[in-house]
Coordinates of N, CA, C and O in Angstrom, one line a residue:
M1 N 0.9 -1.2 0.0 CA 0.0 0.0 0.0 C 0.9 1.2 0.0 O 1.9 1.3 0.7
H2 N 0.5 2.2 -0.8 CA 1.3 3.5 -0.9 C 1.3 4.2 0.5 O 0.2 4.2 1.2
P3 N 2.4 4.8 0.9 CA 2.4 5.4 2.2 C 1.4 6.6 2.4 O 0.8 6.7 3.5
F4 N 1.1 7.3 1.3 CA 0.1 8.3 1.4 C -1.3 7.7 1.7 O -2.0 8.1 2.6
R5 N -1.6 6.7 0.9 CA -2.9 6.0 1.1 C -3.0 5.5 2.5 O -4.1 5.7 3.2
K6 N -2.0 4.8 3.0 CA -2.0 4.3 4.4 C -2.2 5.4 5.4 O -3.0 5.2 6.3
A7 N -1.5 6.5 5.3 CA -1.6 7.6 6.2 C -3.0 8.1 6.2 O -3.6 8.4 7.3
V8 N -3.6 8.4 5.1 CA -5.0 8.9 5.0 C -6.0 7.9 5.6 O -6.8 8.3 6.4
E9 N -5.9 6.7 5.2 CA -6.9 5.7 5.6 C -6.8 5.5 7.2 O -7.7 5.2 7.8
E10 N -5.6 5.7 7.7 CA -5.4 5.6 9.2 C -5.7 6.9 9.9 O -5.6 7.0 11.1
R11 N -6.0 7.9 9.1 CA -6.3 9.3 9.6 C -5.1 9.8 10.4 O -5.3 10.5 11.4
D12 N -3.9 9.6 9.9 CA -2.7 10.0 10.5 C -2.2 11.3 9.9 O -1.5 11.3 8.9
A13 N -2.7 12.4 10.4 CA -2.4 13.7 9.8 C -0.9 14.0 9.8 O -0.4 14.6 8.9
A14 N -0.2 13.6 10.9 CA 1.2 13.9 10.9 C 1.9 13.1 9.8 O 2.9 13.6 9.2
A15 N 1.5 11.9 9.5 CA 2.2 11.1 8.5 C 1.9 11.7 7.1 O 2.7 11.8 6.2
V16 N 0.6 12.2 6.9 CA 0.3 12.8 5.7 C 1.1 14.1 5.5 O 1.7 14.3 4.4
E17 N 1.2 14.9 6.5 CA 2.0 16.1 6.5 C 3.5 15.8 6.1 O 4.1 16.6 5.4
S18 N 4.0 14.8 6.7 CA 5.4 14.4 6.4 C 5.7 14.1 4.9 O 6.8 14.2 4.5
L19 N 4.7 13.8 4.2 CA 4.8 13.5 2.8 C 4.7 14.7 1.9 O 4.9 14.6 0.7
L20 N 4.4 15.9 2.4 CA 4.2 17.1 1.7 C 5.5 17.8 1.5 O 6.3 18.0 2.4
A21 N 5.8 18.3 0.2 CA 6.9 19.1 0.0 C 6.6 20.5 0.6 O 5.5 20.9 0.7
D22 N 7.7 21.2 0.9 CA 7.5 22.6 1.5 C 6.7 23.5 0.6 O 6.0 24.3 1.0
D23 N 6.9 23.3 -0.7 CA 6.3 24.2 -1.7 C 5.1 23.6 -2.4 O 4.8 24.0 -3.5
V24 N 4.5 22.6 -1.8 CA 3.3 21.9 -2.4 C 2.3 22.9 -2.8 O 2.1 24.0 -2.1
V25 N 1.6 22.6 -3.9 CA 0.4 23.4 -4.4 C -0.8 22.6 -4.3 O -0.8 21.5 -4.8
F26 N -1.8 23.0 -3.5 CA -3.0 22.3 -3.3 C -4.2 23.0 -4.1 O -4.4 24.2 -3.8
T27 N -4.8 22.2 -5.0 CA -5.9 22.8 -5.7 C -7.2 22.1 -5.2 O -7.4 20.9 -5.4
S28 N -8.0 22.9 -4.6 CA -9.3 22.4 -4.0 C -10.4 22.3 -5.1 O -10.4 23.0 -6.0
P29 N -11.3 21.4 -4.8 CA -12.4 21.2 -5.7 C -13.5 22.4 -5.5 O -14.4 22.5 -6.4
V30 N -13.3 23.1 -4.5 CA -14.3 24.2 -4.2 C -13.8 25.6 -4.0 O -14.5 26.5 -3.7
A31 N -12.5 25.8 -4.3 CA -11.9 27.1 -4.2 C -11.3 27.5 -5.6 O -10.8 26.6 -6.3
F32 N -11.4 28.7 -5.9 CA -11.0 29.2 -7.2 C -9.5 29.2 -7.4 O -8.9 28.7 -8.4
K33 N -8.7 29.7 -6.4 CA -7.3 29.7 -6.5 C -6.6 28.6 -5.7 O -7.1 28.3 -4.6
P34 N -5.5 28.1 -6.1 CA -4.8 27.1 -5.4 C -4.2 27.6 -4.1 O -3.9 28.9 -4.0
Y35 N -4.0 26.8 -3.1 CA -3.3 27.1 -1.9 C -1.9 26.7 -2.0 O -1.6 25.6 -2.6
R36 N -0.9 27.4 -1.5 CA 0.5 27.1 -1.6 C 1.1 26.9 -0.2 O 0.9 27.6 0.7
G37 N 2.0 25.9 -0.2 CA 2.8 25.7 1.0 C 2.3 24.5 1.9 O 1.2 24.2 1.9
K38 N 3.3 24.0 2.5 CA 3.1 22.8 3.4 C 2.1 23.1 4.5 O 1.2 22.3 4.8
A39 N 2.3 24.2 5.2 CA 1.5 24.5 6.4 C 0.0 24.6 6.1 O -0.8 24.1 6.7
F40 N -0.3 25.4 5.0 CA -1.7 25.6 4.6 C -2.3 24.3 4.1 O -3.4 23.9 4.5
T41 N -1.5 23.5 3.3 CA -2.1 22.3 2.7 C -2.3 21.3 3.9 O -3.4 20.6 3.9
A42 N -1.4 21.2 4.8 CA -1.6 20.2 5.9 C -2.8 20.6 6.7 O -3.6 19.8 7.2
A43 N -3.0 21.9 7.0 CA -4.1 22.4 7.7 C -5.5 22.1 7.0 O -6.4 21.7 7.6
I44 N -5.5 22.3 5.7 CA -6.7 21.9 4.9 C -6.9 20.4 5.0 O -8.1 20.0 5.2
L45 N -5.9 19.6 4.9 CA -6.1 18.2 4.9 C -6.6 17.7 6.3 O -7.4 16.8 6.4
R46 N -6.1 18.3 7.4 CA -6.7 18.0 8.7 C -8.1 18.4 8.8 O -9.0 17.7 9.4
G47 N -8.5 19.5 8.2 CA -9.9 19.9 8.1 C -10.8 18.9 7.4 O -11.9 18.6 7.8
V48 N -10.2 18.4 6.3 CA -11.0 17.4 5.5 C -11.2 16.2 6.3 O -12.3 15.6 6.3
L49 N -10.1 15.8 7.0 CA -10.3 14.6 7.9 C -11.4 14.8 8.9 O -12.1 13.8 9.3
R50 N -11.6 16.0 9.4 CA -12.6 16.3 10.3 C -14.0 16.3 9.7 O -15.0 15.9 10.4
V51 N -14.2 16.6 8.4 CA -15.5 16.7 7.9 C -15.9 15.5 7.1 O -17.1 15.3 6.9
F52 N -15.0 14.7 6.7 CA -15.3 13.4 5.9 C -15.7 12.3 6.9 O -14.9 12.0 7.9
D53 N -16.8 11.7 6.7 CA -17.1 10.4 7.4 C -17.1 9.3 6.4 O -17.2 9.5 5.2
D54 N -16.8 8.1 6.9 CA -16.9 6.9 6.1 C -15.9 7.0 4.9 O -16.2 6.5 3.8
F55 N -14.8 7.6 5.1 CA -13.8 7.8 4.0 C -13.1 6.5 3.6 O -12.7 5.7 4.5
A56 N -13.0 6.2 2.3 CA -12.3 5.0 1.9 C -11.8 5.2 0.4 O -12.5 5.8 -0.4
Y57 N -10.5 4.8 0.2 CA -10.0 4.8 -1.1 C -10.5 3.5 -1.8 O -10.6 2.5 -1.2
T58 N -10.9 3.7 -3.0 CA -11.5 2.5 -3.8 C -10.6 2.0 -4.9 O -10.8 0.9 -5.4
R59 N -9.7 2.9 -5.3 CA -8.8 2.5 -6.4 C -7.6 3.4 -6.4 O -7.7 4.6 -6.0
E60 N -6.5 2.9 -6.9 CA -5.3 3.6 -7.1 C -4.7 3.4 -8.5 O -4.6 2.3 -8.9
I61 N -4.4 4.5 -9.1 CA -3.8 4.4 -10.5 C -2.4 5.1 -10.4 O -2.3 6.3 -9.9
V62 N -1.4 4.5 -11.0 CA 0.0 5.0 -10.9 C 0.5 5.0 -12.3 O 0.4 4.1 -13.1
D63 N 1.2 6.1 -12.7 CA 1.9 6.1 -14.0 C 3.2 5.3 -13.9 O 3.6 4.8 -12.9
A64 N 3.7 5.1 -15.1 CA 4.9 4.2 -15.3 C 6.1 4.6 -14.5 O 6.8 3.8 -14.0
N65 N 6.3 5.9 -14.3 CA 7.5 6.4 -13.6 C 7.2 6.5 -12.1 O 8.1 6.8 -11.3
G66 N 6.0 6.2 -11.6 CA 5.7 6.2 -10.2 C 5.6 7.6 -9.5 O 5.4 7.6 -8.3
R67 N 5.6 8.6 -10.3 CA 5.6 10.0 -9.7 C 4.2 10.6 -9.8 O 3.9 11.6 -9.1
D68 N 3.3 10.1 -10.6 CA 1.9 10.6 -10.6 C 1.0 9.5 -10.2 O 1.0 8.3 -10.7
H69 N 0.1 9.8 -9.2 CA -0.9 8.9 -8.7 C -2.3 9.5 -8.7 O -2.4 10.7 -8.5
A70 N -3.3 8.7 -8.9 CA -4.7 9.1 -8.7 C -5.3 8.1 -7.7 O -5.2 6.9 -7.9
F71 N -5.8 8.6 -6.7 CA -6.4 7.9 -5.6 C -7.9 8.2 -5.6 O -8.3 9.3 -5.2
L72 N -8.8 7.2 -6.1 CA -10.2 7.4 -6.1 C -10.8 7.1 -4.7 O -10.3 6.1 -4.1
F73 N -11.7 7.9 -4.3 CA -12.3 7.7 -2.9 C -13.8 7.9 -2.9 O -14.4 8.5 -3.8
T74 N -14.4 7.5 -1.8 CA -15.7 7.8 -1.4 C -15.7 8.3 0.0 O -14.8 7.9 0.8
A75 N -16.7 9.0 0.4 CA -16.9 9.5 1.7 C -18.3 10.1 1.9 O -19.0 10.2 0.9
T76 N -18.6 10.5 3.1 CA -19.9 11.2 3.3 C -19.6 12.5 4.0 O -18.7 12.6 4.8
V77 N -20.3 13.6 3.5 CA -20.1 14.9 4.0 C -21.5 15.4 4.3 O -22.3 15.5 3.4
D78 N -21.8 15.7 5.6 CA -23.1 16.2 6.0 C -24.3 15.4 5.4 O -25.2 15.9 4.8
G79 N -24.1 14.0 5.4 CA -25.2 13.1 4.9 C -25.2 12.9 3.4 O -25.9 12.1 2.9
K80 N -24.3 13.6 2.7 CA -24.2 13.5 1.2 C -23.1 12.5 0.9 O -21.9 12.7 1.3
R81 N -23.3 11.5 0.0 CA -22.3 10.6 -0.4 C -21.5 11.3 -1.5 O -22.0 11.9 -2.5
I82 N -20.2 11.3 -1.4 CA -19.3 12.0 -2.3 C -18.3 11.0 -2.9 O -17.9 10.0 -2.3
Q83 N -18.0 11.2 -4.2 CA -17.0 10.4 -4.9 C -15.9 11.5 -5.3 O -16.3 12.6 -5.7
G84 N -14.7 11.0 -5.2 CA -13.6 12.0 -5.6 C -12.4 11.3 -6.0 O -12.2 10.1 -6.0
C85 N -11.4 12.1 -6.4 CA -10.1 11.7 -6.7 C -9.0 12.7 -6.3 O -9.2 13.9 -6.5
D86 N -8.0 12.1 -5.6 CA -6.8 12.9 -5.3 C -5.8 12.6 -6.4 O -5.4 11.5 -6.6
F87 N -5.4 13.7 -7.1 CA -4.3 13.6 -8.1 C -3.1 14.1 -7.4 O -3.0 15.3 -7.1
L88 N -2.0 13.3 -7.3 CA -0.8 13.7 -6.7 C 0.4 13.5 -7.6 O 0.5 12.6 -8.4
H89 N 1.3 14.5 -7.5 CA 2.6 14.4 -8.2 C 3.6 14.4 -7.1 O 3.6 15.3 -6.2
F90 N 4.6 13.5 -7.2 CA 5.7 13.4 -6.3 C 7.0 14.0 -6.9 O 7.3 13.7 -8.0
D91 N 7.7 14.8 -6.1 CA 9.0 15.3 -6.6 C 10.1 14.3 -6.6 O 9.9 13.1 -6.2
E92 N 11.3 14.8 -6.9 CA 12.5 13.9 -6.9 C 12.8 13.2 -5.5 O 13.4 12.2 -5.5
E93 N 12.4 13.9 -4.4 CA 12.6 13.4 -3.1 C 11.5 12.5 -2.6 O 11.5 12.1 -1.5
G94 N 10.4 12.3 -3.4 CA 9.3 11.5 -3.0 C 8.3 12.2 -2.2 O 7.4 11.6 -1.6
K95 N 8.3 13.6 -2.2 CA 7.4 14.4 -1.5 C 6.3 14.9 -2.5 O 6.6 15.1 -3.7
I96 N 5.1 15.1 -2.0 CA 4.0 15.6 -2.8 C 4.2 17.1 -3.1 O 4.2 17.9 -2.1
D97 N 4.4 17.4 -4.4 CA 4.5 18.8 -4.7 C 3.3 19.4 -5.4 O 3.2 20.6 -5.6
D98 N 2.4 18.6 -5.9 CA 1.2 19.0 -6.5 C 0.1 18.1 -6.1 O 0.2 16.9 -6.2
F99 N -1.0 18.7 -5.5 CA -2.1 17.9 -5.0 C -3.4 18.6 -5.4 O -3.7 19.7 -5.1
T100 N -4.1 17.8 -6.3 CA -5.4 18.3 -6.9 C -6.5 17.4 -6.5 O -6.3 16.2 -6.6
V101 N -7.6 17.9 -6.0 CA -8.8 17.1 -5.7 C -10.0 17.5 -6.5 O -10.2 18.7 -6.8
M102 N -10.7 16.5 -7.0 CA -11.9 16.7 -7.7 C -13.0 15.8 -7.1 O -12.7 14.7 -6.6
V103 N -14.2 16.3 -7.0 CA -15.3 15.6 -6.4 C -16.6 15.7 -7.2 O -16.7 16.6 -8.0
R104 N -17.5 14.8 -7.0 CA -18.8 14.8 -7.6 C -19.7 14.1 -6.6 O -19.3 13.4 -5.7
P105 N -21.0 14.2 -6.7 CA -21.8 15.1 -7.5 C -21.8 16.5 -7.0 O -21.3 16.7 -5.9
L106 N -22.5 17.4 -7.7 CA -22.5 18.8 -7.3 C -23.1 19.0 -5.9 O -22.5 19.8 -5.1
S107 N -24.1 18.3 -5.6 CA -24.7 18.4 -4.2 C -23.7 18.1 -3.1 O -23.7 18.7 -2.1
A108 N -22.9 17.1 -3.3 CA -21.9 16.7 -2.4 C -20.7 17.7 -2.4 O -20.2 18.0 -1.3
A109 N -20.4 18.2 -3.5 CA -19.3 19.3 -3.6 C -19.8 20.5 -2.8 O -19.0 21.1 -2.1
Q110 N -21.1 20.8 -3.0 CA -21.6 22.0 -2.2 C -21.6 21.7 -0.7 O -21.3 22.6 0.0
A111 N -21.9 20.5 -0.3 CA -21.9 20.1 1.1 C -20.4 20.2 1.6 O -20.2 20.7 2.7
L112 N -19.5 19.8 0.8 CA -18.1 19.9 1.2 C -17.6 21.3 1.3 O -16.9 21.7 2.3
A113 N -18.0 22.2 0.3 CA -17.7 23.6 0.4 C -18.2 24.2 1.7 O -17.5 25.0 2.4
E114 N -19.4 23.9 2.0 CA -20.1 24.4 3.2 C -19.3 23.9 4.5 O -19.0 24.7 5.4
A115 N -19.1 22.7 4.5 CA -18.4 22.1 5.7 C -17.0 22.6 5.9 O -16.5 23.0 7.0
M116 N -16.2 22.8 4.8 CA -14.9 23.3 4.8 C -14.9 24.8 5.1 O -14.0 25.4 5.8
G117 N -16.0 25.5 4.7 CA -16.1 26.9 5.0 C -16.2 27.1 6.5 O -15.7 28.1 7.1
A118 N -16.9 26.2 7.2 CA -17.1 26.2 8.6 C -15.8 26.0 9.3 O -15.6 26.4 10.5
Q119 N -14.8 25.3 8.6 CA -13.5 25.0 9.2 C -12.5 26.1 8.9 O -11.4 26.0 9.4
F120 N -12.8 27.0 8.1 CA -11.8 28.0 7.5 C -11.0 28.7 8.6 O -9.8 28.8 8.5
D121 N -11.7 29.2 9.6 CA -11.0 30.0 10.6 C -9.9 29.1 11.3 O -8.8 29.5 11.6
R122 N -10.4 27.8 11.6 CA -9.4 26.9 12.3 C -8.3 26.5 11.3 O -7.1 26.4 11.8
V123 N -8.6 26.3 10.1 CA -7.6 25.9 9.1 C -6.6 27.1 9.0 O -5.4 26.8 9.0
T124 N -7.0 28.3 8.9 CA -6.2 29.5 8.8 C -5.3 29.6 10.0 O -4.1 29.9 9.9
A125 N -5.8 29.4 11.2 CA -5.1 29.5 12.5 C -4.0 28.3 12.5 O -2.8 28.6 12.9
E126 N -4.4 27.1 12.1 CA -3.4 26.0 12.1 C -2.3 26.3 11.1 O -1.1 26.0 11.4
A127 N -2.6 26.8 9.9 CA -1.6 27.2 8.9 C -0.7 28.2 9.4 O 0.5 28.1 9.2
A128 N -1.2 29.2 10.1 CA -0.4 30.3 10.6 C 0.6 29.8 11.7 O 1.7 30.3 11.8
A129 N 0.2 28.7 12.4 CA 1.1 28.1 13.4 C 2.3 27.4 12.7 O 3.3 27.1 13.4
G130 N 2.1 27.0 11.4 CA 3.2 26.4 10.7 C 3.1 24.9 10.7 O 2.3 24.3 11.4
P131 N 4.0 24.3 9.9 CA 4.0 22.8 9.8 C 4.3 22.2 11.1 O 5.1 22.7 11.9
T132 N 3.7 21.0 11.4 CA 4.0 20.3 12.6 C 5.1 19.2 12.4 O 5.6 18.7 13.4
S133 N 5.5 19.0 11.2 CA 6.5 18.0 10.9 C 7.7 18.6 10.4 O 7.8 19.8 10.0

């Protein structure tokens, strides 16, 4: 099992953060502009772990060079079933330097946007405190 998948499925936020490059770019399914940096990305991912219920990866797709991964998942957000995919690119050191998430259906994406909006002040405060790893 890939270390990222293992960390997420075990809800181990510190292990997930340890896999992020300092200059990681996180593209959210519900925000217009990407977020930059390890501290903010880690804080967002901790927020996601708080709002997702019944999270499970259902499939993993890897390119031939092993640096691009797609992790398909399902979860529940505020009673809405969501399907999504984490698209990850790993740099030369094996750290995630590009992290893009896409989700469906629209009603679940809207529930995710609302749930993460409620987390925004906490995410911002955590990001300002800096990376924990």
